[in-house]
Coordinates of C-alpha atoms in Angstrom, one line a residue:
M1 CA 216.3 168.5 335.2
A2 CA 220.1 169.3 335.9
T3 CA 222.3 166.9 336.9
S4 CA 225.5 166.9 339.4
A5 CA 228.9 165.4 338.3
A6 CA 229.7 165.6 341.8
S7 CA 232.1 163.2 343.5
A8 CA 232.1 162.6 347.4
S9 CA 235.5 160.3 347.4
T10 CA 237.6 162.1 344.4
A11 CA 236.6 165.9 344.3
T12 CA 237.8 169.2 346.4
P13 CA 235.7 171.7 345.5
T14 CA 236.1 174.7 346.1
T15 CA 232.9 177.1 347.0
S16 CA 232.1 180.6 347.0
T17 CA 228.5 182.5 347.5
V18 CA 225.9 183.0 345.5
S19 CA 222.9 185.1 348.0
P20 CA 219.8 184.4 346.2
T21 CA 217.8 187.0 349.0
P22 CA 219.1 189.2 351.4
S23 CA 219.2 186.3 354.4
V24 CA 219.8 182.8 353.2
P25 CA 223.1 183.0 350.7
L26 CA 223.3 179.9 349.2
P27 CA 226.7 178.5 348.7
I28 CA 227.5 176.8 345.1
S29 CA 230.1 174.3 344.4
H30 CA 232.5 173.3 341.6
L31 CA 235.0 171.0 341.2
S32 CA 236.8 172.5 338.9
E33 CA 236.8 175.7 336.7
G34 CA 234.9 175.6 334.2
A35 CA 232.5 172.9 335.8
N36 CA 229.1 172.5 336.0
P37 CA 228.3 174.1 339.9
F38 CA 226.3 171.8 342.0
V39 CA 224.8 172.5 345.2
P40 CA 226.3 170.3 348.2
I41 CA 224.3 168.1 351.0
P42 CA 223.1 171.1 353.3
G43 CA 224.0 170.3 357.5
M44 CA 221.0 169.4 359.3
E45 CA 219.7 165.8 361.4
E46 CA 219.9 162.8 360.2
A47 CA 216.3 162.1 360.4
S48 CA 215.6 165.4 358.2
L49 CA 218.9 164.4 356.0
K50 CA 217.4 160.9 355.1
I51 CA 214.1 162.6 353.9
F52 CA 216.4 165.5 351.5
Q53 CA 217.9 163.1 350.5
S54 CA 215.0 160.4 349.1
Q55 CA 212.9 163.6 348.1
V56 CA 215.9 165.4 346.4
L57 CA 219.3 163.0 345.5
L58 CA 218.7 160.4 343.2
P59 CA 222.3 158.3 343.7
F60 CA 223.5 156.3 341.7
S61 CA 227.1 155.2 341.4
L62 CA 229.9 154.3 338.5
S63 CA 231.7 151.2 337.6
D64 CA 234.5 152.3 340.1
G65 CA 232.8 152.0 343.2
S66 CA 232.7 156.5 342.6
M67 CA 228.4 157.7 343.8
H68 CA 227.5 159.8 341.8
A69 CA 223.8 161.2 342.6
F70 CA 220.8 163.6 340.1
L71 CA 219.1 166.5 342.1
G72 CA 215.2 166.1 342.0
P73 CA 213.5 168.0 343.1
F74 CA 210.4 165.7 343.6
S75 CA 207.7 167.1 343.0
N76 CA 204.4 167.6 345.0
P77 CA 201.7 165.0 344.5
S78 CA 199.8 167.3 345.5
K79 CA 200.3 170.2 343.3
K80 CA 200.4 168.0 340.1
K81 CA 198.6 169.2 337.3
T82 CA 196.2 166.7 335.5
H83 CA 195.8 168.2 332.5
N84 CA 198.4 166.3 330.0
D85 CA 199.2 169.7 327.4
L86 CA 201.7 166.6 326.0
L87 CA 199.7 164.0 325.9
P88 CA 196.2 165.3 325.4
E89 CA 193.7 162.7 326.1
D90 CA 191.6 161.3 324.1
D91 CA 188.4 159.6 326.2
S92 CA 186.5 157.8 323.0
T93 CA 190.1 155.5 322.4
L94 CA 190.1 152.4 324.1
P95 CA 192.7 150.9 326.3
F96 CA 194.8 148.1 324.6
V97 CA 194.0 146.0 326.9
Y98 CA 189.6 145.4 327.6
S99 CA 187.3 142.7 327.4
P100 CA 185.1 142.7 324.6
T101 CA 186.5 140.1 321.8
I102 CA 187.1 140.9 318.0
D103 CA 184.3 139.8 316.1
L104 CA 186.3 138.3 313.6
S105 CA 182.8 138.8 310.9
L106 CA 183.0 142.1 310.4
F107 CA 186.2 142.2 308.5
S108 CA 185.0 139.3 305.5
D109 CA 184.3 141.6 302.5
T110 CA 187.7 143.5 302.7
A111 CA 187.9 144.0 299.2
K112 CA 184.9 147.2 300.1
M113 CA 186.6 148.0 303.1
F114 CA 190.2 149.4 300.7
R115 CA 188.2 150.2 297.8
A116 CA 190.2 152.8 298.1
F117 CA 193.3 151.5 297.6
P118 CA 194.4 153.3 293.6
P119 CA 193.2 151.9 291.2
P120 CA 195.3 149.2 289.5
K121 CA 198.1 151.0 287.2
D122 CA 195.9 149.6 284.1
K123 CA 193.4 152.2 284.0
H124 CA 196.2 154.9 284.5
I125 CA 199.7 153.2 282.5
Q126 CA 198.7 154.9 278.9
W127 CA 198.0 158.3 280.4
L128 CA 200.2 158.4 282.7
E129 CA 203.4 157.9 280.1
H130 CA 201.4 160.2 276.9
I131 CA 201.8 162.4 280.0
E132 CA 205.6 162.2 281.2
A133 CA 207.0 162.1 277.2
S134 CA 206.4 165.9 277.2
K135 CA 206.1 167.6 280.4
Q136 CA 208.6 165.0 283.1
S137 CA 210.5 168.3 283.6
I138 CA 207.8 169.9 285.0
W139 CA 207.8 166.7 287.3
K140 CA 211.5 167.0 288.2
E141 CA 211.5 170.8 288.8
A142 CA 208.9 170.7 291.3
G143 CA 210.8 167.3 292.6
I144 CA 207.8 164.5 291.9
F145 CA 208.8 162.7 289.6
D146 CA 210.3 160.2 291.5
F147 CA 206.8 159.8 292.8
V148 CA 205.0 159.8 290.4
Q149 CA 206.6 156.6 288.3
L150 CA 205.2 154.9 291.7
S151 CA 202.3 154.5 290.0
K152 CA 203.2 152.7 287.4
Y153 CA 203.9 149.8 290.3
D154 CA 201.4 148.1 291.6
L155 CA 200.2 150.1 294.8
N156 CA 196.5 148.3 294.8
V157 CA 197.4 145.1 296.1
F158 CA 197.7 144.9 299.3
D159 CA 197.6 142.2 302.6
P160 CA 194.5 143.2 305.2
Q161 CA 195.1 141.0 307.3
M162 CA 198.5 142.6 307.8
L163 CA 196.8 146.3 307.6
L164 CA 193.8 145.9 309.8
S165 CA 196.0 144.1 312.4
S166 CA 198.5 146.8 313.2
V167 CA 196.0 149.4 313.0
F168 CA 194.2 147.8 316.4
F169 CA 197.6 148.7 317.4
W170 CA 197.0 152.1 316.4
N171 CA 197.0 155.1 319.9
R172 CA 195.5 158.0 319.1
E173 CA 197.1 159.8 322.0
T174 CA 200.2 158.9 321.4
R175 CA 200.1 158.8 317.2
A176 CA 202.0 155.5 317.5
F177 CA 202.1 151.7 317.3
E178 CA 202.6 150.1 320.6
F179 CA 204.0 146.7 319.5
P180 CA 205.6 144.7 322.4
C181 CA 209.0 146.2 320.9
G182 CA 207.5 149.5 321.6
F183 CA 206.5 153.0 320.0
V184 CA 206.9 153.0 316.4
C185 CA 205.3 155.6 314.3
P186 CA 205.5 156.7 310.9
T187 CA 208.3 159.6 309.8
L188 CA 209.1 162.5 307.6
L189 CA 212.6 160.5 306.4
D190 CA 210.5 157.3 306.0
I191 CA 207.8 159.1 303.6
V192 CA 211.5 161.0 301.8
A193 CA 212.4 157.0 301.7
I194 CA 209.7 155.4 300.4
T195 CA 208.9 158.0 297.4
R196 CA 212.0 160.2 297.4
L197 CA 209.5 163.2 297.7
K198 CA 211.9 166.0 299.5
P199 CA 211.2 166.9 303.3
L200 CA 212.4 170.7 302.5
G201 CA 209.3 173.2 300.0
D202 CA 206.8 175.7 300.0
R203 CA 204.1 175.1 303.1
Y204 CA 201.2 174.1 300.8
L205 CA 198.2 176.4 302.1
P206 CA 195.0 176.5 300.2
D207 CA 193.5 179.4 301.2
T208 CA 196.3 181.6 300.2
L209 CA 197.6 179.7 297.4
E210 CA 196.3 182.2 294.3
E211 CA 194.6 180.2 291.7
E212 CA 197.3 181.8 288.7
I213 CA 195.2 179.9 285.8
P214 CA 191.6 180.2 287.1
M215 CA 189.4 176.8 287.2
T216 CA 186.6 178.2 284.2
E217 CA 189.1 178.5 282.0
T218 CA 190.4 175.1 281.5
S219 CA 189.0 172.5 279.0
I220 CA 188.7 169.5 283.2
V221 CA 185.4 167.4 282.3
W222 CA 184.3 168.0 285.8
D223 CA 180.6 166.1 285.5
K224 CA 183.1 163.1 284.4
K225 CA 184.5 162.6 288.4
T226 CA 184.8 158.7 288.7
Y227 CA 188.3 157.6 288.5
S228 CA 187.4 155.2 284.6
T229 CA 185.5 158.3 283.4
F230 CA 187.7 161.0 284.1
V231 CA 190.1 159.8 282.8
S232 CA 188.3 158.6 279.1
A233 CA 187.1 162.5 279.0
H234 CA 191.3 164.4 279.4
H235 CA 193.4 162.0 278.1
G236 CA 194.7 163.4 274.8
E237 CA 194.7 161.1 271.6
E238 CA 198.7 159.6 271.0
G239 CA 200.7 161.8 269.4
T240 CA 198.8 165.1 270.1
P241 CA 200.9 167.8 272.5
V242 CA 199.5 167.3 276.1
T243 CA 198.0 171.3 276.8
D244 CA 197.9 172.9 280.3
S245 CA 194.8 172.1 281.1
E246 CA 195.1 167.7 280.5
H247 CA 198.0 168.1 282.4
I248 CA 196.7 170.2 285.5
A249 CA 193.8 167.0 284.3
F250 CA 196.6 164.3 284.9
L251 CA 197.7 165.4 288.4
L252 CA 194.2 165.9 290.1
Y253 CA 194.0 162.7 288.5
W254 CA 197.0 161.1 290.5
L255 CA 196.1 163.5 293.5
S256 CA 192.8 162.1 294.1
A257 CA 193.5 158.4 293.2
C258 CA 197.0 157.1 294.0
V259 CA 198.1 160.0 296.5
F260 CA 195.4 160.4 299.2
C261 CA 192.8 158.5 297.8
T262 CA 189.8 160.1 298.1
P263 CA 186.5 158.3 299.8
S264 CA 183.4 159.4 296.9
L265 CA 186.8 158.1 294.2
Q266 CA 186.0 160.6 292.7
V267 CA 188.5 163.3 291.4
P268 CA 187.7 166.7 293.9
K269 CA 187.7 170.1 293.3
Y270 CA 189.6 170.8 296.0
Y271 CA 192.6 169.3 295.1
Y272 CA 192.5 171.8 291.5
T273 CA 195.1 174.6 293.9
L274 CA 197.2 172.3 294.3
A275 CA 197.0 170.2 290.8
Q276 CA 198.2 173.6 289.2
A277 CA 201.4 174.8 291.7
L278 CA 202.8 171.5 291.0
H279 CA 201.9 172.3 287.2
L280 CA 203.8 175.6 287.7
K281 CA 206.8 174.1 289.0
K282 CA 205.9 175.8 292.7
K283 CA 208.5 173.4 294.8
I284 CA 205.6 172.5 297.3
C285 CA 206.5 170.2 300.8
L286 CA 204.5 166.7 299.0
S287 CA 206.2 165.0 301.9
K288 CA 204.5 166.5 305.1
L289 CA 201.4 166.6 303.4
L290 CA 201.2 162.7 302.7
L291 CA 202.8 162.3 306.0
A292 CA 199.8 164.5 308.1
S293 CA 197.7 162.5 305.7
F294 CA 199.4 159.5 306.6
Y295 CA 198.8 160.0 311.0
N296 CA 195.3 161.2 309.7
C297 CA 193.2 158.1 308.2
L298 CA 195.2 156.1 310.6
D299 CA 192.9 157.7 313.3
E300 CA 190.4 157.4 311.1
A301 CA 190.8 153.2 310.5
S302 CA 191.3 153.5 314.4
K303 CA 187.9 155.0 315.0
S304 CA 186.4 152.6 312.8
L305 CA 186.9 149.9 313.3
F306 CA 186.3 150.0 316.7
R307 CA 182.8 151.6 316.4
E308 CA 179.6 149.1 317.7
T309 CA 177.7 149.2 314.2
G310 CA 181.5 147.9 312.6
P311 CA 184.1 149.3 310.5
R312 CA 183.2 151.7 307.6
N313 CA 185.1 151.7 304.6
L314 CA 188.8 152.9 305.2
T315 CA 190.5 155.4 302.8
G316 CA 193.7 158.0 302.7
P317 CA 197.1 156.8 301.9
L318 CA 196.8 153.0 303.2
W319 CA 198.8 152.3 300.3
L320 CA 201.9 153.7 302.6
L321 CA 200.6 151.6 305.4
Q322 CA 201.4 148.7 303.5
L323 CA 204.7 149.7 302.7
W324 CA 206.0 151.0 305.6
L325 CA 204.8 147.7 307.0
N326 CA 206.6 145.5 304.3
A327 CA 209.6 147.5 305.3
I328 CA 209.5 147.1 308.8
F329 CA 208.6 143.1 309.1
E330 CA 210.2 143.1 305.7
K331 CA 212.5 139.7 307.3
K332 CA 209.4 138.1 308.0
L333 CA 208.3 138.5 303.9
K334 CA 209.9 136.6 301.8
L335 CA 210.3 137.6 297.6
L336 CA 210.2 135.1 294.5
P337 CA 213.1 134.1 292.7
L338 CA 212.4 136.6 289.5
Q339 CA 211.4 139.4 292.2
A340 CA 215.0 139.3 294.3
S341 CA 216.8 139.8 290.8
I342 CA 214.9 142.8 289.9
R343 CA 217.2 145.9 290.5
Y344 CA 214.8 149.6 291.6
N345 CA 215.6 152.4 291.4
L346 CA 212.3 153.1 293.7
E347 CA 212.7 152.0 297.4
G348 CA 208.7 152.2 297.2
A349 CA 208.6 150.2 293.9
R350 CA 211.2 147.1 295.8
L351 CA 208.0 147.3 298.5
T352 CA 205.0 146.6 296.7
A353 CA 207.2 143.4 295.3
L354 CA 207.5 142.3 298.9
T355 CA 203.5 142.7 300.0
P356 CA 202.1 139.3 300.5
K357 CA 199.5 138.3 297.7
K358 CA 196.9 137.0 299.4
K359 CA 193.3 135.9 298.0
I360 CA 191.1 138.7 299.4
C361 CA 187.9 137.6 300.9

């Protein structure tokens, strides 16, 4: 929509003629040389002029009293498109003002509902430090060193009431939280600030990414898929060199358990190509991949909470939702004196200390 900055009281326009058709000349006026052109009000009867002004010109005045106008035009309601390509409608989304009362008894077992949260750091901290001693240069070159450090903190701690309450405000049409203050949604810069991942990098396309290290040539034990058994099967002994297979196995575990939080609580094969790419120092844009997964898990959580038979277990990187909410509502959350005195090198690590420590049902 174009705007005109025409002022009837101060401007002396000069007029030139441009003819879109041979028979109907269209006058175009300029306030001064180089200024934006505007179309002056055509001469017409008073009744027609009122209709023209109400439909085409949107008047407004400045503090000095000079009158200006935004140019329309107003579309004909009969020709308005009902299909919205920009914000496609989701018939399954309930409005935020609805009559059924939420049955809070559905959320009695929140520990089971959020069981896909990352495991406690004690489950993998020794393996992480064992791998880090010899592979941190690879992590730095791949741009994931700081993000891996986040797994040394309490990502497994969460506030179920805080998470569930926020998900009820998630709108799957607008892909945003519709809070009383307005629309709020996680952004790529939020991911960068929390995880220190880079916002740029190569796009991850698993179907086109070559398997430079065939899965069959590694010593990964695929029948040990649960997190605890996978760690036990692949954690090398202290003092022994870290092999490529062990490093890829660790990245597989880290991606499955601490980043994307798989619903099966197992290490799946479909993260192998990504783990291999990071092992080979490829600069994958993990921040965009994480943000996309975050939005997808919010959509799935929103659908789950409104199921008539009760919500399913919530999966995906909801740990990121907890840290993001901690940052949004930081002024409402209080740190203990000891926690407040700690200096954190990573913003995500500081945000873990803000999570309210409540008893889980």
